[in-house]
Short mmCIF file of C-alpha atoms and ligand atoms in Angstrom, two decimals:
data_model
loop_
_atom_site.label_atom_id
_atom_site.label_comp_id
_atom_site.label_asym_id
_atom_site.label_seq_id
_atom_site.Cartn_x
_atom_site.Cartn_y
_atom_site.Cartn_z
CA MET A 921 14.44 12.79 -9.23
CA ALA A 922 11.54 11.91 -6.94
CA GLN A 923 12.20 12.43 -3.21
CA GLU A 924 12.42 9.31 -1.12
CA THR A 925 10.00 8.89 1.74
CA ILE A 926 9.98 6.90 5.00
CA PHE A 927 8.56 4.02 2.94
CA SER A 928 11.90 3.54 1.13
CA LYS A 929 13.55 3.08 4.53
CA ILE A 930 10.87 0.46 5.44
CA ILE A 931 11.54 -1.42 2.12
CA ARG A 932 15.25 -1.46 2.95
CA ARG A 933 14.52 -2.45 6.55
CA GLU A 934 16.37 0.58 7.90
CA ILE A 935 13.53 1.44 10.19
CA PRO A 936 11.12 -0.93 11.96
CA ALA A 937 7.86 -1.94 10.45
CA ASP A 938 5.53 -4.95 10.73
CA ILE A 939 6.24 -6.38 7.28
CA VAL A 940 3.83 -9.08 6.31
CA PHE A 941 5.08 -9.76 2.76
CA GLN A 942 8.04 -8.76 0.61
CA ASP A 943 9.42 -9.89 -2.74
CA ASP A 944 11.54 -8.28 -5.42
CA LYS A 945 8.64 -6.03 -6.59
CA VAL A 946 6.54 -5.09 -3.58
CA THR A 947 6.55 -4.73 0.20
CA ALA A 948 3.42 -4.95 2.48
CA PHE A 949 3.37 -3.81 6.10
CA ARG A 950 0.82 -2.93 8.79
CA ASP A 951 -0.29 0.66 8.91
CA ILE A 952 1.07 2.47 11.96
CA SER A 953 -2.33 4.09 12.56
CA PRO A 954 -4.85 1.32 11.72
CA GLN A 955 -8.31 2.39 10.62
CA ALA A 956 -9.72 -1.14 10.75
CA PRO A 957 -8.74 -4.47 12.46
CA THR A 958 -6.69 -5.25 9.29
CA HIS A 959 -4.96 -2.25 7.76
CA ILE A 960 -2.06 -3.12 5.58
CA LEU A 961 -0.18 -0.99 3.01
CA ILE A 962 1.04 -2.58 -0.17
CA ILE A 963 3.72 -0.56 -1.89
CA PRO A 964 6.00 -1.00 -4.93
CA ASN A 965 9.68 -1.31 -4.02
CA LYS A 966 10.33 1.19 -6.84
CA LEU A 967 9.55 4.81 -5.86
CA ILE A 968 6.55 6.18 -7.74
CA PRO A 969 5.32 9.34 -5.96
CA THR A 970 1.71 9.41 -7.08
CA ILE A 971 -0.74 7.52 -9.28
CA ASN A 972 -0.18 10.24 -11.86
CA ASP A 973 3.43 9.07 -12.23
CA ILE A 974 2.54 5.53 -13.13
CA THR A 975 3.56 4.58 -16.71
CA GLU A 976 2.73 1.72 -18.97
CA GLN A 977 6.01 0.13 -17.91
CA ASP A 978 4.44 -0.25 -14.44
CA GLU A 979 1.41 -2.22 -15.71
CA THR A 980 2.74 -5.64 -14.45
CA LEU A 981 3.88 -4.10 -11.18
CA LEU A 982 0.40 -2.66 -10.46
CA GLY A 983 -1.23 -5.95 -11.31
CA HIS A 984 1.15 -7.70 -8.98
CA MET A 985 0.22 -5.26 -6.12
CA MET A 986 -3.44 -6.34 -6.57
CA ILE A 987 -2.54 -10.06 -6.59
CA VAL A 988 -0.49 -9.65 -3.46
CA ALA A 989 -3.39 -7.70 -1.81
CA ALA A 990 -5.76 -10.56 -2.44
CA LYS A 991 -3.25 -13.11 -1.09
CA ILE A 992 -2.74 -11.12 2.09
CA ALA A 993 -6.52 -10.77 2.50
CA ASN A 994 -6.69 -14.56 2.38
CA GLN A 995 -3.87 -14.86 4.92
CA GLU A 996 -5.63 -12.40 7.23
CA GLY A 997 -8.87 -14.45 6.94
CA ILE A 998 -10.91 -11.52 5.49
CA ASP A 999 -11.18 -12.62 1.86
CA GLU A 1000 -14.65 -14.08 2.32
CA SER A 1001 -15.98 -11.47 4.82
CA GLY A 1002 -14.69 -8.73 2.51
CA TYR A 1003 -12.24 -5.89 2.42
CA ARG A 1004 -11.52 -2.53 0.63
CA LEU A 1005 -8.51 -1.45 -1.40
CA ILE A 1006 -7.89 2.36 -1.50
CA MET A 1007 -5.21 4.39 -3.24
CA ASN A 1008 -5.13 8.12 -2.53
CA CYS A 1009 -3.76 10.59 -5.03
CA ASN A 1010 -2.69 14.09 -4.04
CA LYS A 1011 -4.34 16.71 -1.82
CA ASP A 1012 -8.07 16.21 -2.20
CA ALA A 1013 -7.73 12.49 -1.55
CA GLY A 1014 -5.56 13.20 1.55
CA GLN A 1015 -2.34 11.58 0.24
CA GLU A 1016 0.29 12.03 2.99
CA VAL A 1017 3.13 9.83 1.83
CA PHE A 1018 4.38 10.41 -1.73
CA HIS A 1019 5.28 6.83 -2.54
CA ILE A 1020 2.19 5.09 -3.99
CA HIS A 1021 0.48 2.62 -1.64
CA MET A 1022 -2.61 0.54 -1.68
CA HIS A 1023 -4.49 0.44 1.66
CA LEU A 1024 -5.92 -3.00 2.44
CA LEU A 1025 -8.70 -2.52 5.00
CA GLY A 1026 -11.00 -5.14 6.52
CA GLY A 1027 -12.00 -7.16 9.56
CA LYS A 1028 -15.16 -5.14 10.20
CA ASN A 1029 -18.07 -3.71 8.24
CA LEU A 1030 -16.45 -0.75 6.53
CA GLY A 1031 -19.74 1.00 5.69
CA ARG A 1032 -20.21 3.09 2.56
CA LEU A 1033 -17.20 4.33 0.69
CA ILE A 1034 -18.16 7.97 0.89
CA GLY A 1035 -20.19 8.90 3.99
P1 AMP B 1795 -2.14 8.24 2.67
O1 AMP B 1795 -2.94 9.21 3.45
O2 AMP B 1795 -2.93 7.49 1.64
O3 AMP B 1795 -0.88 8.88 2.11
O4 AMP B 1795 -1.69 7.13 3.69
C1 AMP B 1795 -0.45 7.14 4.37
C2 AMP B 1795 -0.55 6.03 5.45
O5 AMP B 1795 0.75 5.73 5.82
C3 AMP B 1795 -1.28 6.48 6.68
O6 AMP B 1795 -2.41 5.58 6.82
C4 AMP B 1795 -0.25 6.36 7.76
O7 AMP B 1795 -0.86 5.93 8.98
C5 AMP B 1795 0.72 5.37 7.21
N1 AMP B 1795 2.06 5.52 7.70
C6 AMP B 1795 2.86 6.63 7.80
N2 AMP B 1795 4.04 6.29 8.29
C7 AMP B 1795 4.05 4.96 8.53
C8 AMP B 1795 4.99 4.07 9.10
N3 AMP B 1795 6.23 4.49 9.44
N4 AMP B 1795 4.71 2.75 9.19
C9 AMP B 1795 3.46 2.38 8.83
N5 AMP B 1795 2.50 3.13 8.31
C10 AMP B 1795 2.79 4.43 8.15
#
């Protein structure tokens, strides 16, 4: 069994978070340590520890995360100016929370992906 993280508590609203969107499949909330004017995390309600644990059964869920990200970017007013979606996997990517999450970053020029 995968170990729950703090994100499961956010999904169940057991700890405070600035939730901007939630449905039966995903939850989106503002990052506690924002790296850009808009920094939102989109996560599946189901616990999947890393990208390596995604299965074909999760195909629709992952597509839904992307659709929700685009809708939130529109709500935030950054869809036309642009934004970046990032998912980190394991140590070399700096993954800290082992519940997959898509970072939605925007609201400024984000520069090159790898500096
Ligand atoms: P990663 O390095 O891809 O695993 O990103 C984890 C992200 O989760 C970081 O950007 C953290 O700032 C963010 N984070 C950790 N705990 C919380 C929390 N309680 N509420 C919101 N964001 C969080």
